[in-house]
Amino acid sequence: MLEKVKAIKAEIENFNVKNQEALEAFRLQFISRKSVIAKLFAGLKDITPEKKREAGILLNNLKNTAQKKFKELTAQLNQTTKEVEACQEIEDLTLPPPADGIGALHPLTITQAKIVAIFKRIGFNVSEGPEIEDDWHNFTALNFPKHHPARAMQDTFFISQDPEIVLRTHTSSVQVRVMESQQPPIRTISPGRVFRNEAVSARTHCVFHQVEGLYIDTHVSFADLKETLFYFAREMFGQDTKTRFRASYFPFTEPSAEMDINCRICKGAGCNVCKYTGWVEIIGAGMVDPQVLENCNMDAQAYTGFAFGMGIERIAMLKYQINDLRLFTENDIQFLKQFVALDLSFPALARANKREKI
Ligand code: DAH
């Protein structure tokens, strides 16, 4: 009997299964009530009482071995089946490749489009100028004479000394170009990229974006400027937005002002974005200095106007609670993906998305 048990044990241990049928064969042979092991148990009754105990232990061991092996084989077979199924799922090489995910507009593109849309609703058109600009349009026409200390407010990248060519430091250069080439009434906004020789940090960058605004007509007043900017702030940030004007200085406007809104990030409680004041500056503005009108060949007796300028990054940061300027240029897909849903409010993109799904 010992020999027989050894042989069965070896057979069990060497057993391999490739499919369900083989597993069932194992079960019938070693586990079921008609198995070889069951038969051996049945034979115990013919053994002498002295040897019965020893044989019983031997058979129980054998039975345990068989059951353990059966469990192992079952688990093994399940695993293999899962793997095969998974392979079959992905390895149909005749299938077309999975479609790319829908892209998102960049948050700065979205913000710029929103700003443009808000001003278009009240009759402004869009104008553009070059990023590489001459000294006249970037500085001199805007009342920054040579060696004027106000030039130092904007650290400039110079392209050449003679003639003096710079990377524009602000989009105010476009208002000069518009005034030189058009007659009032002028209502225009000029979005674009600007450059300053600044270290890159969470709050400053050497390349950023601005939107310039210009309104020239007869009888344009400071009250018009305030109402226009109040309207913009409420449209952009919500009807509950609080605004305040502070006196300021720019060479090309007189009087000059800056507009603050209540901080959208901490809601006035105080945070590092508003430097714990509850207010954030978003726009520089003022009445166009008559000298600037003259510089652009406009009749400063007949016309008045206001101008304003804002940083698109700043608006986007407040609108979408972004606390680091560098995020805009890092191309981190996790960051950019968050703006997919926002795109859908743009009819053109919603249409494009629909087309892509077909
Ligand atoms: N050009 C200014 C800047 O870059 C912003 C600005 C201020 C523009 C006042 C304007 C203005 O048109 O009236 O800081």
GROMACS .gro file of N, CA, C and O and ligand atoms in nm, residues 154 169-172 175 196 210 212-213 250 252-253 257 284-286 307-310, ligand 1:
model
   98
  154GLN      N    1   0.978   9.980  -1.724
  154GLN     CA    2   0.961   9.863  -1.807
  154GLN      C    3   1.098   9.817  -1.858
  154GLN      O    4   1.155   9.880  -1.946
  169THR      N    5   0.716   9.632  -2.496
  169THR     CA    6   0.704   9.607  -2.353
  169THR      C    7   0.558   9.614  -2.308
  169THR      O    8   0.526   9.579  -2.195
  170HIS      N    9   0.472   9.662  -2.394
  170HIS     CA   10   0.328   9.669  -2.364
  170HIS      C   11   0.250   9.681  -2.495
  170HIS      O   12   0.306   9.716  -2.600
  171THR      N   13   0.121   9.650  -2.487
  171THR     CA   14   0.039   9.661  -2.608
  171THR      C   15  -0.008   9.804  -2.632
  171THR      O   16  -0.081   9.831  -2.729
  172SER      N   17   0.034   9.898  -2.546
  172SER     CA   18  -0.002  10.038  -2.569
  172SER      C   19   0.053  10.086  -2.703
  172SER      O   20   0.001  10.182  -2.762
  175GLN      N   21  -0.211  10.118  -2.964
  175GLN     CA   22  -0.302  10.235  -2.968
  175GLN      C   23  -0.241  10.347  -3.053
  175GLN      O   24  -0.313  10.418  -3.124
  196ARG      N   25   0.935   9.157  -2.131
  196ARG     CA   26   1.013   9.242  -2.041
  196ARG      C   27   1.128   9.163  -1.982
  196ARG      O   28   1.113   9.043  -1.956
  210GLN      N   29  -0.105   9.098  -2.282
  210GLN     CA   30  -0.187   9.210  -2.237
  210GLN      C   31  -0.302   9.234  -2.334
  210GLN      O   32  -0.298   9.190  -2.450
  212GLU      N   33  -0.496   9.581  -2.460
  212GLU     CA   34  -0.500   9.727  -2.454
  212GLU      C   35  -0.639   9.770  -2.498
  212GLU      O   36  -0.699   9.707  -2.586
  213GLY      N   37  -0.691   9.876  -2.440
  213GLY     CA   38  -0.820   9.927  -2.485
  213GLY      C   39  -0.809  10.074  -2.517
  213GLY      O   40  -0.733  10.147  -2.452
  250PHE      N   41   0.081  10.717  -1.537
  250PHE     CA   42   0.138  10.663  -1.661
  250PHE      C   43   0.170  10.784  -1.747
  250PHE      O   44   0.094  10.882  -1.747
  252PHE      N   45   0.140  10.837  -2.054
  252PHE     CA   46   0.053  10.862  -2.170
  252PHE      C   47  -0.092  10.890  -2.133
  252PHE      O   48  -0.177  10.906  -2.221
  253THR      N   49  -0.124  10.893  -2.005
  253THR     CA   50  -0.262  10.926  -1.964
  253THR      C   51  -0.260  11.034  -1.857
  253THR      O   52  -0.168  11.041  -1.775
  257ALA      N   53  -0.517  10.618  -1.356
  257ALA     CA   54  -0.575  10.544  -1.243
  257ALA      C   55  -0.543  10.396  -1.255
  257ALA      O   56  -0.503  10.349  -1.362
  284GLY      N   57  -0.460   9.913  -1.554
  284GLY     CA   58  -0.409  10.050  -1.552
  284GLY      C   59  -0.488  10.127  -1.657
  284GLY      O   60  -0.521  10.073  -1.763
  285ALA      N   61  -0.519  10.254  -1.629
  285ALA     CA   62  -0.606  10.326  -1.723
  285ALA      C   63  -0.592  10.477  -1.706
  285ALA      O   64  -0.521  10.524  -1.617
  286GLY      N   65  -0.660  10.550  -1.792
  286GLY     CA   66  -0.661  10.695  -1.778
  286GLY      C   67  -0.715  10.761  -1.903
  286GLY      O   68  -0.749  10.695  -2.001
  307ALA      N   69  -0.791  10.523  -2.230
  307ALA     CA   70  -0.717  10.401  -2.266
  307ALA      C   71  -0.703  10.317  -2.140
  307ALA      O   72  -0.712  10.368  -2.027
  308PHE      N   73  -0.686  10.189  -2.159
  308PHE     CA   74  -0.662  10.102  -2.042
  308PHE      C   75  -0.580   9.982  -2.089
  308PHE      O   76  -0.572   9.952  -2.209
  309GLY      N   77  -0.515   9.917  -1.994
  309GLY     CA   78  -0.436   9.799  -2.027
  309GLY      C   79  -0.442   9.700  -1.912
  309GLY      O   80  -0.445   9.739  -1.796
  310MET      N   81  -0.450   9.571  -1.948
  310MET     CA   82  -0.452   9.469  -1.841
  310MET      C   83  -0.370   9.348  -1.884
  310MET      O   84  -0.352   9.322  -2.003
  359DAH     N1   85   0.092   9.995  -2.068
  359DAH     C1   86   0.073   9.983  -1.925
  359DAH     C2   87   0.161   9.874  -1.871
  359DAH     O1   88   0.205   9.791  -1.945
  359DAH     C3   89  -0.070   9.954  -1.895
  359DAH     C4   90  -0.158  10.068  -1.926
  359DAH     C5   91  -0.182  10.164  -1.830
  359DAH     C6   92  -0.216  10.081  -2.048
  359DAH     C7   93  -0.263  10.270  -1.854
  359DAH     C8   94  -0.299  10.189  -2.077
  359DAH     C9   95  -0.320  10.286  -1.976
  359DAH     O2   96  -0.357  10.209  -2.191
  359DAH     O3   97  -0.403  10.389  -2.001
  359DAH     O4   98   0.186   9.871  -1.753
   0.00000   0.00000   0.00000
